[in-house]
Coordinates of C-alpha atoms and ligand atoms in Angstrom, one line a residue:
M76 CA -11.5 10.9 14.4
K77 CA -8.6 12.4 12.5
K78 CA -6.8 13.4 15.7
N79 CA -6.7 9.7 16.6
L80 CA -4.2 9.3 13.8
F81 CA -1.6 11.2 15.7
K82 CA 0.5 9.3 18.1
T83 CA 3.4 11.6 18.8
M84 CA 4.2 15.1 17.8
L85 CA 7.8 16.1 17.8
G86 CA 9.0 19.7 17.7
L87 CA 7.3 22.8 16.3
V88 CA 8.1 24.8 13.3
I89 CA 7.3 28.4 13.0
C90 CA 6.0 28.5 9.4
G91 CA 5.9 32.2 9.3
A92 CA 9.7 32.2 9.9
F93 CA 10.2 29.5 7.3
L94 CA 8.1 31.3 4.8
A95 CA 10.0 34.5 5.4
G96 CA 13.0 32.7 4.1
C97 CA 14.5 31.9 7.5
G98 CA 18.2 31.2 7.2
N99 CA 18.0 31.6 3.5
G100 CA 17.6 35.3 3.0
G101 CA 15.0 34.6 0.3
G102 CA 12.5 37.5 -0.3
D103 CA 8.8 37.8 0.7
A104 CA 6.7 35.0 1.9
K105 CA 4.3 33.3 -0.6
A106 CA 1.6 33.6 2.1
D107 CA 1.9 37.4 1.8
D108 CA 1.5 37.3 -1.9
K109 CA -2.1 36.2 -2.1
S110 CA -5.0 36.9 0.2
D111 CA -7.8 34.8 -1.2
G112 CA -7.3 32.0 1.4
K113 CA -6.8 29.5 -1.4
V114 CA -4.0 27.0 -1.3
T115 CA -2.4 25.4 -4.4
V116 CA -0.7 22.1 -3.4
G117 CA 1.5 20.3 -5.9
F118 CA 1.8 16.6 -4.9
S119 CA 4.5 14.4 -6.3
Q120 CA 3.2 10.8 -5.6
L121 CA 5.9 8.2 -6.1
G122 CA 3.9 5.7 -8.1
A123 CA 1.0 3.3 -8.1
E124 CA 2.9 0.2 -7.1
S125 CA 0.5 -1.2 -4.4
Q126 CA -3.0 -1.1 -3.0
W127 CA -1.6 1.0 -0.1
R128 CA -0.4 3.6 -2.6
T129 CA -3.7 3.6 -4.5
A130 CA -5.5 4.2 -1.2
N131 CA -3.0 7.0 -0.3
T132 CA -3.5 8.7 -3.7
K133 CA -7.3 8.5 -3.3
S134 CA -7.1 9.9 0.2
V135 CA -5.1 12.9 -1.0
Q136 CA -7.4 13.5 -4.0
D137 CA -10.6 13.1 -2.0
A138 CA -9.3 15.5 0.7
A139 CA -8.6 18.1 -2.0
K140 CA -11.9 17.6 -3.7
N141 CA -13.8 18.0 -0.4
N142 CA -12.0 21.3 0.4
D143 CA -13.0 24.2 -1.7
K144 CA -9.9 26.2 -0.6
I145 CA -7.5 23.6 -2.0
T146 CA -6.4 23.2 -5.6
L147 CA -4.4 20.0 -6.1
K148 CA -1.9 19.5 -8.9
F149 CA -1.1 15.8 -8.9
S150 CA 1.8 13.9 -10.5
D151 CA 2.6 10.2 -10.5
A152 CA 6.3 9.4 -10.8
Q153 CA 6.0 5.7 -11.6
Q154 CA 8.6 4.8 -8.9
K155 CA 11.3 6.9 -10.5
Q156 CA 13.1 9.5 -8.5
E157 CA 14.0 11.5 -11.7
N158 CA 10.3 11.9 -12.5
Q159 CA 9.7 13.2 -8.9
I160 CA 12.5 15.7 -9.3
S161 CA 11.0 17.0 -12.6
A162 CA 7.6 17.2 -11.1
I163 CA 8.9 19.3 -8.2
R164 CA 10.7 21.6 -10.6
N165 CA 7.5 21.9 -12.5
F166 CA 5.6 22.8 -9.3
I167 CA 8.3 25.4 -8.5
Q168 CA 7.9 26.9 -12.0
Q169 CA 4.1 27.1 -11.6
G170 CA 4.5 28.9 -8.3
V171 CA 2.4 26.5 -6.2
D172 CA 1.9 27.5 -2.5
V173 CA 3.1 24.2 -1.0
I174 CA 4.8 21.1 -2.4
A175 CA 4.0 17.7 -1.0
V176 CA 6.2 14.8 -1.9
A177 CA 6.2 11.1 -1.1
P178 CA 9.9 10.4 -1.7
V179 CA 10.5 7.0 -3.5
V180 CA 14.0 6.7 -1.9
E181 CA 15.7 8.3 1.1
T182 CA 18.7 10.0 -0.6
G183 CA 19.3 12.5 -3.4
W184 CA 16.8 15.3 -2.5
E185 CA 19.1 18.1 -1.4
T186 CA 19.4 19.9 -4.8
V187 CA 15.8 20.0 -5.8
L188 CA 14.5 20.8 -2.3
T189 CA 17.0 23.6 -2.0
E190 CA 15.5 24.9 -5.2
A191 CA 12.1 24.8 -3.6
K192 CA 13.5 26.6 -0.5
D193 CA 15.1 29.3 -2.6
A194 CA 11.8 29.8 -4.3
N195 CA 10.2 30.1 -0.8
I196 CA 7.9 27.2 -1.4
P197 CA 7.5 25.0 1.7
V198 CA 7.7 21.3 1.4
I199 CA 5.6 18.6 3.2
L200 CA 7.0 15.1 3.1
V201 CA 4.4 12.4 2.9
D202 CA 4.8 8.7 4.0
R203 CA 8.5 8.2 3.5
Q204 CA 11.4 10.1 4.9
I205 CA 14.7 11.5 3.5
T206 CA 18.3 11.5 4.7
G207 CA 21.3 13.6 3.9
K208 CA 23.2 16.6 5.1
N209 CA 21.0 19.2 6.8
V210 CA 17.8 17.8 5.1
D211 CA 15.8 18.8 8.2
E212 CA 16.0 22.4 6.9
L213 CA 14.6 21.4 3.5
Y214 CA 11.1 20.5 4.6
T215 CA 8.5 22.0 7.0
S216 CA 6.6 18.9 8.1
W217 CA 6.6 15.1 7.6
I218 CA 3.4 13.0 7.9
G219 CA 3.8 9.2 8.0
A220 CA 4.5 6.0 9.9
D221 CA 7.4 4.9 12.0
M222 CA 8.8 2.2 9.7
K223 CA 11.4 0.9 12.0
E224 CA 8.8 0.5 14.8
E225 CA 6.8 -1.6 12.3
G226 CA 9.8 -3.9 11.7
V227 CA 10.2 -4.2 15.5
K228 CA 6.5 -5.1 15.8
A229 CA 6.9 -7.9 13.2
A230 CA 9.7 -9.5 15.3
T231 CA 7.9 -9.0 18.6
W232 CA 4.8 -10.6 17.1
L233 CA 6.8 -13.6 15.9
E234 CA 8.4 -14.1 19.3
G235 CA 5.0 -14.2 20.9
Y236 CA 3.5 -16.5 18.3
L237 CA 6.4 -19.0 18.5
K238 CA 6.1 -19.1 22.3
E239 CA 2.4 -19.8 22.0
Q240 CA 3.1 -22.6 19.6
G241 CA 5.8 -24.0 21.8
K242 CA 8.3 -23.4 19.0
D243 CA 10.4 -20.7 20.6
Q244 CA 13.4 -23.0 21.0
E245 CA 13.4 -24.3 17.4
Q246 CA 15.6 -23.1 14.6
M247 CA 13.7 -20.5 12.5
N248 CA 14.9 -19.8 9.0
I249 CA 13.5 -16.6 7.7
A250 CA 13.0 -15.5 4.1
H251 CA 12.8 -11.7 3.8
L252 CA 11.0 -10.0 0.9
Q253 CA 12.0 -6.4 1.0
G254 CA 10.4 -3.3 -0.4
T255 CA 12.0 -0.8 -2.8
T256 CA 15.7 -0.7 -2.0
G257 CA 16.7 2.5 -0.3
S258 CA 13.1 3.6 0.5
S259 CA 12.6 4.6 4.1
A260 CA 9.8 2.0 4.3
Q261 CA 12.4 -0.8 3.3
V262 CA 15.2 0.6 5.4
G263 CA 13.1 1.0 8.6
R264 CA 11.3 -2.3 8.4
T265 CA 14.5 -4.1 7.6
E266 CA 16.3 -2.5 10.6
G267 CA 13.5 -3.4 12.9
L268 CA 13.3 -7.0 11.8
E269 CA 17.1 -7.4 11.8
E270 CA 17.3 -6.2 15.4
G271 CA 14.7 -8.9 16.4
V272 CA 16.8 -11.5 14.5
K273 CA 19.9 -10.5 16.4
A274 CA 18.1 -10.8 19.7
N275 CA 16.9 -14.4 18.9
K276 CA 19.9 -16.6 18.5
N277 CA 17.9 -19.4 16.9
W278 CA 16.5 -17.1 14.1
K279 CA 18.4 -16.7 10.9
I280 CA 17.6 -14.7 7.7
I281 CA 18.5 -17.2 4.9
E282 CA 17.0 -15.3 2.0
Q283 CA 16.7 -11.5 1.5
Q284 CA 15.9 -9.7 -1.6
S285 CA 13.7 -6.8 -2.9
G286 CA 10.4 -7.3 -4.6
N287 CA 10.0 -3.6 -5.1
F288 CA 6.6 -3.5 -3.3
T289 CA 4.7 -5.1 -6.2
R290 CA 2.7 -8.3 -6.4
A291 CA 4.5 -9.5 -9.6
E292 CA 8.0 -9.0 -8.3
G293 CA 7.0 -10.5 -4.9
K294 CA 5.9 -13.7 -6.7
E295 CA 9.1 -13.8 -8.8
V296 CA 11.4 -13.3 -5.8
M297 CA 9.5 -15.9 -3.7
E298 CA 9.8 -18.4 -6.5
A299 CA 13.6 -17.9 -6.4
F300 CA 13.6 -18.2 -2.6
L301 CA 11.7 -21.5 -2.9
K302 CA 14.0 -22.8 -5.6
S303 CA 17.2 -22.2 -3.6
S304 CA 16.0 -22.8 0.0
G305 CA 12.8 -24.7 -0.5
D306 CA 12.0 -26.8 2.6
K307 CA 14.4 -24.8 4.8
I308 CA 12.1 -21.8 5.0
N309 CA 10.0 -21.6 8.2
V310 CA 9.0 -17.9 8.1
L311 CA 8.3 -15.4 5.4
V312 CA 8.5 -11.7 6.3
S313 CA 7.2 -9.6 3.4
E314 CA 7.4 -5.8 3.6
N315 CA 4.0 -5.2 2.0
D316 CA 0.7 -6.9 1.3
D317 CA 1.0 -6.9 -2.5
M318 CA 4.3 -8.8 -2.4
T319 CA 2.8 -11.1 0.1
M320 CA -0.1 -11.9 -2.3
G321 CA 2.4 -12.8 -5.0
A322 CA 4.5 -14.9 -2.6
I323 CA 1.4 -16.8 -1.4
Q324 CA 0.7 -17.7 -5.1
A325 CA 4.3 -18.9 -5.5
I326 CA 4.1 -21.0 -2.2
E327 CA 0.9 -22.6 -3.3
E328 CA 2.3 -23.4 -6.7
V329 CA 5.0 -25.6 -5.2
G330 CA 2.4 -27.4 -3.1
K331 CA 3.1 -25.8 0.2
V332 CA 0.5 -24.5 2.6
P333 CA 1.0 -20.7 3.3
G334 CA 0.4 -19.9 7.0
K335 CA 1.1 -23.5 8.1
D336 CA 4.2 -24.8 6.3
I337 CA 5.5 -21.2 6.3
I338 CA 4.5 -18.6 8.9
I339 CA 3.7 -15.4 7.0
I340 CA 4.1 -11.9 8.3
S341 CA 3.1 -8.9 6.1
F342 CA 2.8 -5.1 6.3
D343 CA 0.0 -2.6 5.4
G344 CA -3.4 -4.1 6.3
T345 CA -5.4 -4.1 3.1
N346 CA -8.8 -5.8 3.1
D347 CA -7.4 -8.5 0.8
A348 CA -4.6 -9.3 3.3
L349 CA -7.0 -9.4 6.3
Q350 CA -9.1 -11.8 4.3
Q351 CA -6.0 -14.0 3.9
I352 CA -5.6 -13.9 7.7
K353 CA -9.2 -15.1 8.0
D354 CA -8.4 -17.9 5.5
G355 CA -5.3 -18.9 7.5
K356 CA -2.8 -18.0 4.8
I357 CA -1.3 -15.0 6.5
N358 CA -0.5 -15.1 10.2
A359 CA 0.0 -11.4 11.0
V360 CA -0.1 -8.0 9.3
I361 CA 1.6 -5.0 10.8
E362 CA -0.6 -2.1 9.9
C363 CA 0.5 0.9 7.9
N364 CA -2.1 3.7 7.5
P365 CA -2.3 5.4 4.1
L366 CA -5.2 7.7 4.8
S367 CA -3.2 10.9 5.3
G368 CA -5.0 13.2 2.8
E369 CA -6.9 15.3 5.2
D370 CA -3.8 15.8 7.4
I371 CA -1.8 16.9 4.4
M372 CA -4.4 19.5 3.3
E373 CA -4.8 20.8 6.9
T374 CA -1.0 21.1 7.2
A375 CA -0.7 22.8 3.9
T376 CA -3.4 25.3 4.8
K377 CA -1.8 26.1 8.2
I378 CA 1.6 26.6 6.5
K379 CA 0.0 29.0 3.9
N380 CA -1.6 30.9 6.8
G381 CA 1.6 31.2 8.6
E382 CA 0.5 29.0 11.5
D383 CA 2.6 26.5 13.5
V384 CA 2.7 22.9 12.3
E385 CA 4.4 19.8 13.8
K386 CA 7.7 18.9 12.3
E387 CA 6.9 15.2 12.5
V388 CA 3.5 13.6 12.6
F389 CA 3.4 9.8 13.3
V390 CA 0.3 7.9 12.3
E391 CA -1.0 5.5 14.8
E392 CA -1.0 1.8 13.8
G393 CA -1.9 -1.7 15.1
I394 CA -1.3 -5.4 14.4
F395 CA -3.8 -7.8 12.8
D396 CA -3.8 -11.5 13.4
A397 CA -6.3 -14.4 13.8
K398 CA -7.3 -13.0 17.2
N399 CA -8.7 -9.7 16.1
V400 CA -9.2 -10.0 12.3
E401 CA -13.0 -10.3 12.5
E402 CA -13.5 -7.0 14.4
N403 CA -11.3 -5.2 12.0
M404 CA -13.0 -6.1 8.8
P405 CA -14.0 -4.7 6.3
R406 CA -11.0 -2.4 5.9
P407 CA -11.4 0.9 4.1
Y408 CA -8.8 -0.1 1.5
Ligands
GYE36 O1 3.9 -0.3 2.8 C1 3.7 -0.2 0.4 C2 3.9 0.9 -0.5 O2 5.8 3.6 1.9 C3 4.6 2.8 3.6 O3 4.9 1.7 0.1 C4 4.7 2.8 2.2 C5 4.9 1.5 1.5 C6 3.7 0.5 1.7 O4 4.1 0.6 -1.8 O5 2.6 -1.0 0.2

């Protein structure tokens, strides 16, 4: 079951080498220090901004609870990078075996992750990715989704849908609700969508702003879109289900019919969002899978034991729309 989550595996990392301070000259491996087989994982979760995030946190906590070899230290950063940096420093001070972090934004991790490396504590990136000079050397494994591919899927789905509706030659004005600015989820999904817009000469993004992945901000930003572009909007692409829920409320409040007057594409695949597909208010949801807890614990354990792990693990994902929604409900989150 769990193996089905894996789509692609890229590269191998020899953890033993990493733990021995490979390229960094840093002392004895943590794995050699203790022999009780127990693994202490410090997890810096970025926040609790969405249903996806809540499901991800629960998955991590349940996986730790169900594994008597794992001790989990959990910290919620409330969507603030500085809180994540302090949490990581705390984990280093406590001498955890492995640090897992879901990075709120892509940049600005070099200093603190170098501190972890200098302390010989391996790092697992969860969900989102990081960028910067030589950052590949600062983590052992990343487990998450291909965000750009998700954006591409949104555009491809829209092409197909418009063809089916006989609307592929019409002008399509797109309002684009983005996730947290500078997060790899926002950057990737935006890149994928914008490629699709470039390839379709009759599509245009007429509104684009972040709603920070929350329902409240999604509603607020959609209200602003409707105020300035009102009747011109044909399509809403919203980078997560929570913002989409808020946007639907805003659309209904101005007397428009979501899913009909405005085609709506969302990301994640919560049960609430699939219910909205059933109700005709959302046209498609690009799945993003938050259930990575067991994979994180398995990877942490392998790292502690000096076994090989994959450098990048992509989670497998689908697309939900009116054609397959019934067979995919209820959702686990
Ligand atoms: O889509 C959103 C959450 O990084 C993939 O973050 C994750 C995104 C997810 O807040 O709901």
